[in-house]
XYZ file of C-alpha atoms in Angstrom:
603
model
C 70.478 -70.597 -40.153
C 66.713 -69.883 -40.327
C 66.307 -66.743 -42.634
C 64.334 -65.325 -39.614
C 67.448 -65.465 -37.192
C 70.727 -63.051 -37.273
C 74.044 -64.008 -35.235
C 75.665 -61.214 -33.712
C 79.378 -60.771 -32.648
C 80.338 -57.977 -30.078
C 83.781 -57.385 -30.757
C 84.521 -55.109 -27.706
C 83.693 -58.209 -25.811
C 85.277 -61.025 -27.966
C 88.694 -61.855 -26.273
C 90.389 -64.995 -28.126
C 93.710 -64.427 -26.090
C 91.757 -65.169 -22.930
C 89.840 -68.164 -24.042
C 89.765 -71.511 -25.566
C 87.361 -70.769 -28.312
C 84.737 -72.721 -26.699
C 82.787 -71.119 -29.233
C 83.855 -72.907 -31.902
C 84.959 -76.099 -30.703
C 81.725 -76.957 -28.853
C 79.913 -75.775 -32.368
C 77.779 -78.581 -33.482
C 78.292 -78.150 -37.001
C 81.765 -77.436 -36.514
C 81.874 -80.907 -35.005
C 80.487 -82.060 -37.819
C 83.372 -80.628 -40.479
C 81.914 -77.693 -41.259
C 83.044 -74.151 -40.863
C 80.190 -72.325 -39.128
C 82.185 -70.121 -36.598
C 85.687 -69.757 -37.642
C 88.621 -67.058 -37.153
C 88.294 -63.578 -38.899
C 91.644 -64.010 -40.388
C 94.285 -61.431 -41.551
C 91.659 -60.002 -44.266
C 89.091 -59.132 -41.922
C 87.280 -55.952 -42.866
C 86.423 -55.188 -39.029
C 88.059 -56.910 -36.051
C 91.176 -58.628 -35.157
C 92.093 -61.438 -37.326
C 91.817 -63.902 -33.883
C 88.388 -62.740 -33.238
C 85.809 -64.973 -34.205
C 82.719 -64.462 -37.120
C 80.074 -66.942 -37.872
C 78.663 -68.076 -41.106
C 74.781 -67.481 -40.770
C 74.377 -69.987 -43.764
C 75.318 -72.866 -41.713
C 74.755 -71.895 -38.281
C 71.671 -73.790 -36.729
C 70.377 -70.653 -35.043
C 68.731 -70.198 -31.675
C 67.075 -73.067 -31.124
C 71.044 -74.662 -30.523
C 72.597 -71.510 -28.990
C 75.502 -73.650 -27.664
C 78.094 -71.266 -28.488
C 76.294 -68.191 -26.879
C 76.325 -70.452 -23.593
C 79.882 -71.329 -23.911
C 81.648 -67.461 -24.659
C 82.931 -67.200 -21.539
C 82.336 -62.754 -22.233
C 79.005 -62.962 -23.538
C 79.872 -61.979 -27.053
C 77.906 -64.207 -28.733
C 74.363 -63.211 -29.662
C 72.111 -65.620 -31.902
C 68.664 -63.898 -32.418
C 65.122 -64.428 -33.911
C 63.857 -61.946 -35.734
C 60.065 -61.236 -35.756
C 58.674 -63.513 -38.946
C 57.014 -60.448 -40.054
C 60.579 -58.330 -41.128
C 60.721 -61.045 -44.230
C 63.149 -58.675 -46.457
C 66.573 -57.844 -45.958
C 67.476 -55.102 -43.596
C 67.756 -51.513 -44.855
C 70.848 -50.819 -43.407
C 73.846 -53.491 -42.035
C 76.946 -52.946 -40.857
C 78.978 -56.059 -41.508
C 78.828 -59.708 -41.465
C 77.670 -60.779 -37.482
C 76.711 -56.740 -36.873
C 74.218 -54.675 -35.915
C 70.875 -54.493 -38.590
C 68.371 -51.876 -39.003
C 65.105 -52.476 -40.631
C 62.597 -49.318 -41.357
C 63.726 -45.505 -41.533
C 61.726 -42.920 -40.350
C 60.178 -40.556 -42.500
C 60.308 -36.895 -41.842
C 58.363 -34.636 -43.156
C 57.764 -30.267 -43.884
C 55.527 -28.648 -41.473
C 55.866 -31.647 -38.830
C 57.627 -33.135 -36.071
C 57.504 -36.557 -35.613
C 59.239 -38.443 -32.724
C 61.480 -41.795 -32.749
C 60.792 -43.577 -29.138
C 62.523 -46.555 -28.785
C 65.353 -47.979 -26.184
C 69.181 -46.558 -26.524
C 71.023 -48.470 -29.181
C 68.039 -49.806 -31.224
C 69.280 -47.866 -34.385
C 68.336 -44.340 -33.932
C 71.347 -42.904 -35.208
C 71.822 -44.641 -38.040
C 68.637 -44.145 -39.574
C 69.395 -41.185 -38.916
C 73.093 -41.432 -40.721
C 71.020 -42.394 -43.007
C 68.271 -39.992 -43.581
C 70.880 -36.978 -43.383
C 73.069 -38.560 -46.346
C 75.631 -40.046 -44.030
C 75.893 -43.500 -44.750
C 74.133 -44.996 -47.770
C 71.697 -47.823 -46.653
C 72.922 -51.104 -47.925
C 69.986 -53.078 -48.034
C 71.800 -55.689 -46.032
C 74.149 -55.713 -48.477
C 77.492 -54.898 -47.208
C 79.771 -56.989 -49.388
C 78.812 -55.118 -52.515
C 77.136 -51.837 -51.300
C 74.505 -50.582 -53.602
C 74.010 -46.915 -54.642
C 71.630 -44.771 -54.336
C 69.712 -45.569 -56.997
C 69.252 -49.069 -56.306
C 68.290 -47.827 -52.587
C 65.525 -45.012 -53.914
C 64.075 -47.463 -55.859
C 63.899 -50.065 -52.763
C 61.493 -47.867 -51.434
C 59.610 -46.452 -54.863
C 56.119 -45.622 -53.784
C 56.764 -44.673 -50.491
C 56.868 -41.307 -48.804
C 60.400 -41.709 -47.914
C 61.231 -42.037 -51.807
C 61.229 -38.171 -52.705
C 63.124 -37.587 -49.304
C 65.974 -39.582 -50.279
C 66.492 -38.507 -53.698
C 66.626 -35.146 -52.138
C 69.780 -36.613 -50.231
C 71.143 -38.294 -53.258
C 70.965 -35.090 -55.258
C 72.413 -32.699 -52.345
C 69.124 -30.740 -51.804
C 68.590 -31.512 -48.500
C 70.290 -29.367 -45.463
C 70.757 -30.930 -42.300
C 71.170 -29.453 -38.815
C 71.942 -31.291 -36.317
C 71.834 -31.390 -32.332
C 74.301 -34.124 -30.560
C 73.245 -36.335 -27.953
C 75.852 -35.353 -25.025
C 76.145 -32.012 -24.994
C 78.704 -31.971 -22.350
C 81.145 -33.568 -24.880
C 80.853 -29.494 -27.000
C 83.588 -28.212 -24.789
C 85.622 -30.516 -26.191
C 85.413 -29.751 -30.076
C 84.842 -25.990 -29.796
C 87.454 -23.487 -27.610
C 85.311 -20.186 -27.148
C 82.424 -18.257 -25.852
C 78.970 -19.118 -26.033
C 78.607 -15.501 -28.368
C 81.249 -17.359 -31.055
C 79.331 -20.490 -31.201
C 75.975 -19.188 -31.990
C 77.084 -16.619 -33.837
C 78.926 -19.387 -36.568
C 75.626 -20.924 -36.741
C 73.468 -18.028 -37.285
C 72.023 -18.776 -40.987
C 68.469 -17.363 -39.933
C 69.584 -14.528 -37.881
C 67.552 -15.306 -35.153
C 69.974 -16.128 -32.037
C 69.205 -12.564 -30.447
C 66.098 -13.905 -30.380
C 66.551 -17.471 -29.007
C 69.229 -16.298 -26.301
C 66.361 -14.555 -24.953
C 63.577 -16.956 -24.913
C 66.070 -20.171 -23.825
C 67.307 -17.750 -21.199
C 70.948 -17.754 -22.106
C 71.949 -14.369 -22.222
C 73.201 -14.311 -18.992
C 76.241 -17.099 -20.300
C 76.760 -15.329 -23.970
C 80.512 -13.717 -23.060
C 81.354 -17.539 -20.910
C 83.669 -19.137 -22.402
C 81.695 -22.783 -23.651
C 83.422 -24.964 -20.961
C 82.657 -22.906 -18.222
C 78.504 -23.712 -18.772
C 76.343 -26.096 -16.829
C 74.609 -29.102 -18.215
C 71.742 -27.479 -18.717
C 72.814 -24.296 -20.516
C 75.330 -26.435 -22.997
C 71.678 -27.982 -23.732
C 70.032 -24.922 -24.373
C 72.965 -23.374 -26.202
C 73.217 -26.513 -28.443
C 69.313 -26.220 -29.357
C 70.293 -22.552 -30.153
C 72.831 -22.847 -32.229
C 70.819 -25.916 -33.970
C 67.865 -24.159 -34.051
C 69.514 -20.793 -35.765
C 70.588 -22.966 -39.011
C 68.955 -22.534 -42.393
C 67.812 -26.239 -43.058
C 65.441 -28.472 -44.598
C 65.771 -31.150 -42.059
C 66.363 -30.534 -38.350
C 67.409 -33.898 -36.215
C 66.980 -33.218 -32.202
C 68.788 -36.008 -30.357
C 67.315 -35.688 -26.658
C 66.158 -32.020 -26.012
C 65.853 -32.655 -22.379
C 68.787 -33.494 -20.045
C 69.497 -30.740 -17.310
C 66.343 -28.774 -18.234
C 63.629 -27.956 -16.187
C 59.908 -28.785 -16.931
C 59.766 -25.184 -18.061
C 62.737 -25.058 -20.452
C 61.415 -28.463 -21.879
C 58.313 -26.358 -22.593
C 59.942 -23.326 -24.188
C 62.237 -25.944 -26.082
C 58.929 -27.473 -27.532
C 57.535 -24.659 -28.062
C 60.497 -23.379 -30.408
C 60.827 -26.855 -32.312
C 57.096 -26.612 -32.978
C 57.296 -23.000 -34.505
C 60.164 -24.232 -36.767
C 58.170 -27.223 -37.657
C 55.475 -24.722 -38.398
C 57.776 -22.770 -40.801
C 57.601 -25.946 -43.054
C 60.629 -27.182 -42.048
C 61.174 -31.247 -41.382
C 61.696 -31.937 -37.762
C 63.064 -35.491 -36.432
C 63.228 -35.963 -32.543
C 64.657 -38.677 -30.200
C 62.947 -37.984 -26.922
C 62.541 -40.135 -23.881
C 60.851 -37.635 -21.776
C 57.730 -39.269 -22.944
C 54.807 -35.632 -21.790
C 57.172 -33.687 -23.612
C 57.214 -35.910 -26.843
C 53.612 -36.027 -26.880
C 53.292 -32.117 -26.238
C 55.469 -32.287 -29.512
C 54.991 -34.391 -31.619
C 52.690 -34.614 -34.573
C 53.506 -38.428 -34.914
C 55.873 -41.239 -33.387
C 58.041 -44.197 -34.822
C 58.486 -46.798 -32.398
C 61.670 -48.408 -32.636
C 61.631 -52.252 -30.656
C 64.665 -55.284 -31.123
C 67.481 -56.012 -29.013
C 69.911 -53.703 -28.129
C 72.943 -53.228 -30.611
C 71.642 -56.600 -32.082
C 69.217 -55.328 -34.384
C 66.379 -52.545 -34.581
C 63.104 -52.460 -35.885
C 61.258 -48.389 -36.930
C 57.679 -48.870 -37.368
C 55.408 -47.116 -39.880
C 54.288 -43.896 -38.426
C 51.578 -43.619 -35.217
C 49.459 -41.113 -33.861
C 51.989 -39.709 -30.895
C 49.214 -40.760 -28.301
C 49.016 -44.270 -29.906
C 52.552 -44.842 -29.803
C 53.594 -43.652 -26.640
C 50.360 -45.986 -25.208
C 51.354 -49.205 -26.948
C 55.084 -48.796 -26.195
C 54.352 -48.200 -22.748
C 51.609 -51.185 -22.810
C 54.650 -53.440 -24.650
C 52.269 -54.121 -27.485
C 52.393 -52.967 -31.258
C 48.217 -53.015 -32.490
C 49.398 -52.926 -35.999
C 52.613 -54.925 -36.354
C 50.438 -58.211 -33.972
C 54.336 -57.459 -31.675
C 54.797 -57.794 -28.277
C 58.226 -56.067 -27.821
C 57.983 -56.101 -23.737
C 57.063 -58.733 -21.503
C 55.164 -56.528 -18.947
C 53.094 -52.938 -19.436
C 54.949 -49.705 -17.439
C 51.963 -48.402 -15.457
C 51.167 -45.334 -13.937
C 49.179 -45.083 -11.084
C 45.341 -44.230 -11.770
C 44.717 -42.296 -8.557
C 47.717 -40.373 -7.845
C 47.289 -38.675 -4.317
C 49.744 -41.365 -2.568
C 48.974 -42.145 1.574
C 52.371 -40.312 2.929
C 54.673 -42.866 4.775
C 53.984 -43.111 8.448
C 57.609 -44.763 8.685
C 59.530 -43.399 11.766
C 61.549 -39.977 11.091
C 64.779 -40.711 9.603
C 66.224 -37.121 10.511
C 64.723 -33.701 11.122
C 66.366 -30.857 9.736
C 66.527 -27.447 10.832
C 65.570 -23.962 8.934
C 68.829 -22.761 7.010
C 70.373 -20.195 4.721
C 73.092 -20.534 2.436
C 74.692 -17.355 0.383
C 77.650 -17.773 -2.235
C 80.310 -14.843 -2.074
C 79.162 -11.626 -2.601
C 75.599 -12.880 -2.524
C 74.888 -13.271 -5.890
C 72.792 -16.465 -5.214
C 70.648 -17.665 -1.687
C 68.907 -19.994 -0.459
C 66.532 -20.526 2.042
C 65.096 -23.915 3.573
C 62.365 -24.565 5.585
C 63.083 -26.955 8.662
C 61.420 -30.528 7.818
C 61.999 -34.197 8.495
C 63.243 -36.918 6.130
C 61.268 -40.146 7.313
C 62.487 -43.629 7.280
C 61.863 -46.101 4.283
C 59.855 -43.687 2.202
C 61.313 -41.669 -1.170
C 61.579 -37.797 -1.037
C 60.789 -36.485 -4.321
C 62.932 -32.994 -4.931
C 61.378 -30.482 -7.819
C 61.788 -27.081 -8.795
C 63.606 -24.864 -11.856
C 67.231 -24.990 -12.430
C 68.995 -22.689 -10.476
C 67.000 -22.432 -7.519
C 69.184 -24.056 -4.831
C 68.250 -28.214 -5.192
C 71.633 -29.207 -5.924
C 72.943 -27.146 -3.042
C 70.326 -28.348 -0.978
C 71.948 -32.051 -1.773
C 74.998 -30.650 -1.126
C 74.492 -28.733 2.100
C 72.817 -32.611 3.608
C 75.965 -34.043 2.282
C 78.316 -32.446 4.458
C 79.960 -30.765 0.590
C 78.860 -27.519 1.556
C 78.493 -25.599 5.020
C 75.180 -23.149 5.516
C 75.835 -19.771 6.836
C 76.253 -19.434 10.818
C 77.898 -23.104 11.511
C 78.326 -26.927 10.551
C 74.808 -28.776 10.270
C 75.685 -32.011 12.010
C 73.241 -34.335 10.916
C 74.685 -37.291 12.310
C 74.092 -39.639 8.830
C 75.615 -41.287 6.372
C 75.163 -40.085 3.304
C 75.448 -41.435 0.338
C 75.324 -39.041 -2.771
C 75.201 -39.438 -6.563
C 76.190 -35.999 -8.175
C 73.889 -34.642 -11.368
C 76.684 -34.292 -13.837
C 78.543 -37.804 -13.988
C 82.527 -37.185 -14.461
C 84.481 -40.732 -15.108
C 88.483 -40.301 -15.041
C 89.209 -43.559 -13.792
C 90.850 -46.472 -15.611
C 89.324 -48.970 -14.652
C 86.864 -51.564 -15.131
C 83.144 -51.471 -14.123
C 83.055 -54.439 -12.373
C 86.901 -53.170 -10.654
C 85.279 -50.203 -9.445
C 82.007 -51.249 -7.910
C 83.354 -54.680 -5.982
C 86.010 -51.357 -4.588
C 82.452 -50.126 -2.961
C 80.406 -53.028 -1.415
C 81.497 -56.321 -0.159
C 78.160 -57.727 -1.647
C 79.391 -56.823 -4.775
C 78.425 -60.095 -7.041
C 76.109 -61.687 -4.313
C 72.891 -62.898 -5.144
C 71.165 -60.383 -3.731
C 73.445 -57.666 -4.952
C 72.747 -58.835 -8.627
C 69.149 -59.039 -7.889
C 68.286 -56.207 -6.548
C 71.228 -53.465 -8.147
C 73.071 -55.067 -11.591
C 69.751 -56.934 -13.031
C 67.337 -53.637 -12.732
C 70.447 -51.372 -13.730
C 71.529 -53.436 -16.963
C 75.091 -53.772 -15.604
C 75.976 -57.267 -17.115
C 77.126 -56.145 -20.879
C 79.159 -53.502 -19.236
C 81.048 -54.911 -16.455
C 84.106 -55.864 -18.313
C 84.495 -52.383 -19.426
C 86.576 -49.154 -18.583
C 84.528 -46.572 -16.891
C 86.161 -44.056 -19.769
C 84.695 -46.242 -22.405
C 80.815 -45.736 -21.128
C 78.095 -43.981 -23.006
C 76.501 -41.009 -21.034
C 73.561 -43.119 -19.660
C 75.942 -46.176 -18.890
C 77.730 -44.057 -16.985
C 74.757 -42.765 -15.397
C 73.273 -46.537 -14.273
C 76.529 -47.467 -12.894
C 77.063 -44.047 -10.856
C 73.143 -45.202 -9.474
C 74.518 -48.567 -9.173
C 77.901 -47.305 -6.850
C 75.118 -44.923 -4.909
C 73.065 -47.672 -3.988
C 75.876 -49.953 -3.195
C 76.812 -48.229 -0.356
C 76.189 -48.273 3.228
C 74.411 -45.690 4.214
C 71.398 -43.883 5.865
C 70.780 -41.666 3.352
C 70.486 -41.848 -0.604
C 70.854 -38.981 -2.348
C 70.775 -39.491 -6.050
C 70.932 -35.695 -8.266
C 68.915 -36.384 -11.643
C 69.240 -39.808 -11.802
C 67.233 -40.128 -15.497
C 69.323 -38.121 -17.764
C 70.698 -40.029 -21.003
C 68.712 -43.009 -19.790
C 65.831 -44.304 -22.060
C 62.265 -44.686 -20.721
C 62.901 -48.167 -20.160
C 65.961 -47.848 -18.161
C 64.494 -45.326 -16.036
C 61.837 -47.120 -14.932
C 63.949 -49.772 -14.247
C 66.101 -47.529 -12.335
C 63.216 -45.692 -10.436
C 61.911 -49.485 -9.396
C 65.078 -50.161 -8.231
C 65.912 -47.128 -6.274
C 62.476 -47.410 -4.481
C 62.673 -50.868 -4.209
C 66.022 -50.246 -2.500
C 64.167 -48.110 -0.161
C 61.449 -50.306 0.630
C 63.504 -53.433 1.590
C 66.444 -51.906 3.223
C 63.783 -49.136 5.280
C 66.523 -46.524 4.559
C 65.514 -43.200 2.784
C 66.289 -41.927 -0.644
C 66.103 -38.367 -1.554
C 65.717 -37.914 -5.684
C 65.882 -34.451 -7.490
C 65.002 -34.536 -11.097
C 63.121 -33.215 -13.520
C 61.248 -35.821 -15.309
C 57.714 -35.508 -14.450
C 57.377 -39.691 -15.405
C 60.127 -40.387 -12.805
C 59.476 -38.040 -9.497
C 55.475 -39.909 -10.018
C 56.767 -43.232 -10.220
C 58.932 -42.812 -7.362
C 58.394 -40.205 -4.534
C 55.753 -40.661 -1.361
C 56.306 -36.948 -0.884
C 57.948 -33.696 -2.607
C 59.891 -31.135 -1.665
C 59.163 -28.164 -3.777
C 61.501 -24.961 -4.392
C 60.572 -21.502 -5.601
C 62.249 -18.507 -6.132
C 64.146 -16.816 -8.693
C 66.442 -18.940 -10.536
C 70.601 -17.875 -9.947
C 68.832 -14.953 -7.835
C 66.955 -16.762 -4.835
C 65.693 -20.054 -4.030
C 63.160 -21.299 -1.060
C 62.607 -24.848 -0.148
C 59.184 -25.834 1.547
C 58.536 -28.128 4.411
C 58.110 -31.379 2.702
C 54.425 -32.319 1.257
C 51.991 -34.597 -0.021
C 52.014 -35.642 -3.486
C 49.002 -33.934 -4.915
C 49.664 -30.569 -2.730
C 53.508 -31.033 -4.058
C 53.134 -31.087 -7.621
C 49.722 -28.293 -7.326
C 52.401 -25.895 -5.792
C 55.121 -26.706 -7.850
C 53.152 -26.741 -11.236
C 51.203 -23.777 -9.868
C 54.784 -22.066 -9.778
C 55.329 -23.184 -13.676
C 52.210 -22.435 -14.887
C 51.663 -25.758 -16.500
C 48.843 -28.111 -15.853
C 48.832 -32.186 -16.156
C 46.235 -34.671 -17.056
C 46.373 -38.014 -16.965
C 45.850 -40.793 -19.961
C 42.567 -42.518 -19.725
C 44.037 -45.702 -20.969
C 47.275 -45.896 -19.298
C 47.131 -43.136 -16.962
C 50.403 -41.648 -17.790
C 50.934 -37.882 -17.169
C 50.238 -35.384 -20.282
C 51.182 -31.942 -20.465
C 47.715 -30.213 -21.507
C 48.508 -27.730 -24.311
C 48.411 -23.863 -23.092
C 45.628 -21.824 -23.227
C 43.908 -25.302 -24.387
C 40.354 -25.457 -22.446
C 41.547 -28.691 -20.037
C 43.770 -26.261 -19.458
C 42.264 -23.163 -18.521
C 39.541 -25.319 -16.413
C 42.305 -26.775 -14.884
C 43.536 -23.786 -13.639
C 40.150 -22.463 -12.093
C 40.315 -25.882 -10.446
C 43.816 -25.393 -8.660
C 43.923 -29.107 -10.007
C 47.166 -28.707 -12.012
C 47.928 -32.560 -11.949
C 46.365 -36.208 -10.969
C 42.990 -35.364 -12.672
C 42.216 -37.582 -16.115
């Protein structure tokens, strides 16, 4: 094969007892008497001994790419790698596996961001970086040690990190991805868990300003979403360490929270500790972040972590789909934003008005109140407000789930809703459990329109238990949308997806809209999504767990004014891209901002 070209096997997809290794015996130089892709045998380090692996010496790489055409499970990846990468990976996990190239390089008194797409590498650099794995240089027959590996990169700024690792002076604290999976590794109350974690003896402190003293005597699997987030930062946050790695800080939280979680990470960074973050809420990586890695490659293929940007820099060219420095295009199209943001409301016909109501839980520890207003036809209704403040109920009541106080609210729809937290205990297949939901299910249009703009083709052959959080989430947007119905309603529809996945996922949704003139309603607290996709807002108020109050629905630019008003937090927009920033408090855009009562849409 050409040194600049990798073959990759998926072995989750590679099935030898339901094929006829077309593979292999369509192979050309297999043909030919040579063994290019062969059997794994009984030796195999990884796999079963009928699965298949293929020797990258002799394989002719993509310009044949007959045996990716013929695997009848798309297992089969053959892949050119950008000429520039020249050297042998840093880290690879086996003979036809995933390859890393570039770590990241963290450093005291800093924060620096990794944005890239889910399964790019992320975590093992970051394996890696906290000592998990030793980097193999490509390697993986003969593993060197760690040496041989701080010597690799003698001269560099990630040389005195790593013999910090080597040598066991490094502490690492780390917070998981999917916090929802805690409940299932630690049996307790939220007091226990931050208490074991308390190096700094500071959680007093944190339970206060992430607003979690209310949960401190719940037991941990009694939480929501977004307090298992803000307990996990907590109890991250309260270690004693040299090196603190934040996988996704945002799921469940509110624009708020994601503020006060900055805010915290930033004052830890301050304290010369080394902070590493994953984000893919893009305002609140640039709020944060002192500097951004940008990781680009194909998806559990291989991944490629740049040298270090300026975080404005990076997020533009990632967004744009261009790297200035590395000459790379790693997207065939820019994600835009638009410039002038005040959107013309739709004029579409009303879909549905709905009257004033109340709902109260038991001994009225929580309300709500709701304005009467109408949902129109073929236009997306953007829902925003803190957590705790009624918008799930608000779903719920619209669904039929729940029943306001003083009667039934017959709305005479069809509803179709999507849930925020995403539970899978079904065994059975992806594509088994959609084609149970539509009768278009694998139609032209249905591929089109739902699967190709959802990424649902690597995943189809798998169980529902087997998905990742933000599989799970495309394919509970994908069984939404796949409905019949006259109404969409889709609870925080970005969480665990990348920033490429959800704006596929918000151009499908409102493309869904637009062609089928039916009417989505979206709740969600990603300030990138609700712009991309809403024509209006409905904004709620209140006290969080106390009181909520839903408006009439607005306009765009009165929508987010009130809502951000609410928050205290003002927006800008990028002059190059025109991507929403948060503007830093008390800064003077700011303040003037403020005086305006322009808290968003103004550059």
């Amino acid at each position: 094969m050409a040194e600049d070209s990798i073959a990759v096997v998926d072995l989750d997809r590679c099935q030898p007892d339901r094929c006829n290794y077309e593979c292999s015996n369509f192979c050309p130089p297999n043909r030919t008497g040579k063994e290019c892709i062969t059997q794994r045998g009984a030796d195999a380090d990884v796999g079963g001994p009928d699965q298949i692996q293929i020797s990258e010496e002799i394989c002719l790489g993509e310009t044949c790419g007959i045996c990716v055409e013929k695997c009848p499970f798309d297992a089969i990846e053959i892949i050119n790698l950008p000429q520039e990468l020249g050297d042998e990976p840093t880290h690879r996990y086996g003979e036809n596996s995933f390859a890393l190239y570039g770590l990241p390089i963290p450093e005291k008194g800093k924060v620096t961001g990794i944005l890239g797409p889910n399964g790019i590498g992320k975590s093992t650099a970051i394996k890696a970086l906290a000592g998990e794995i030793t980097p193999n240089l490509g390697n993986f027959d003969e593993p060197p040690e760690w040496d041989a590996v701080i010597d690799e990169f003698g001269g560099t700024e990630l040389q005195p990190f790593l013999k910090g690792v080597r040598d066991g002076e490094i502490d690492v604290a780390r917070k998981p991805q999917y916090v929802d999976q805690i409940p299932d590794s630690f049996d307790g109350n939220t007091r226990a868990l931050l208490e074991s974690a308390d190096e700094r003896g500071v959680v007093d402190e944190l339970a206060e300003r992430l607003s979690i003293e209310p949960v401190l005597d719940s037991d941990i699997d009694t939480l929501s979403g977004g307090e298992l987030q803000r307990v996990a930062l907590a109890a991250t946050l309260a270690r004693d360490a040299d090196f603190y790695f934040l996988d996704e800080l945002t799921p469940y939280l509110d624009i708020d929270q994601r503020v006060t979680a900055a805010r915290l990470v930033r004052e830890l960074a301050d304290d010369d500790r080394a902070m590493l973050v994953v984000e893919h809420d893009l305002a609140v990586l640039d709020l944060l972040a002192d500097s951004v890695h940008v990781a680009y490659g194909e998806p559990s293929a291989y991944g490629v972590i740049t040298s270090p940007k300026s975080t404005r820099n990076g997020i533009n060219e990632y967004l744009k789909g261009y790297l200035d420095n590395e000459n790379m295009r790693i997207r065939p199209e820019t994600i835009e934003f638009e410039e002038h943001a005040p959107r013309v409301a739709s004029r579409s016909e009303t879909l549905v008005e709905y009257p004033a109501m109340s709902k109260t839980y038991g001994d009225g520890a929580f309300s709500l109140d709701v304005e009467a207003g109408e949902i129109n036809r073929n236009e997306v209704l953007g829902i925003v407000g803190p957590n705790g403040i009624g918008k799930s109920t608000f779903a719920k009541l619209l669904a039929g789930r729940l029943e306001p106080d003083g009667g039934d609210l017959d709305l005479d729809l069809d509803i179709a809703y999507k849930p925020q937290y995403v539970e899978v205990d079904q065994h059975m297949r992806v594509d088994a459990f959609l084609s149970s939901i539509t009768d278009d299910f694998g139609s032209s249009y249905w591929e089109t329109e739902i699967a190709d703009p959802l990424q649902l083709g690597r995943i189809m052959e798998q169980n529902l238990t087997d998905l990742s959080g933000g599989e799970r989430q495309r394919v509970a947007i994908a069984a939404t949308l796949s409905r019949d119905a006259d109404l969409y309603l889709l609870d925080e529809p970005s969480a665990h997806l990348d920033v490429e996945q959800r704006v596929l996922a918000a151009r499908a949704i409102r493309r869904y809209a637009e062609n089928h003139e039916t009417s989505v309603m979206v709740i969600d607290h990603d300030i990138y999504t609700i712009d991309l996709l809403s024509d209006r807002l409905l904004v709620f108020d209140g006290e969080p767990a106390a009181h909520g109050h839903a408006s009439t629905p607005l306009g765009m630019r009165d929508g987010m004014n009130e809502f951000l008003a609410n928050l205290d937090i003002t927006f800008r927009r990028d002059e190059n891209v025109g991507r929403p920033r948060i503007n830093k408090p008390g800064s003077q855009k700011d303040k003037q901002q403020k005086r305006d009562g322009e808290y968003y849409y103004t550059q």
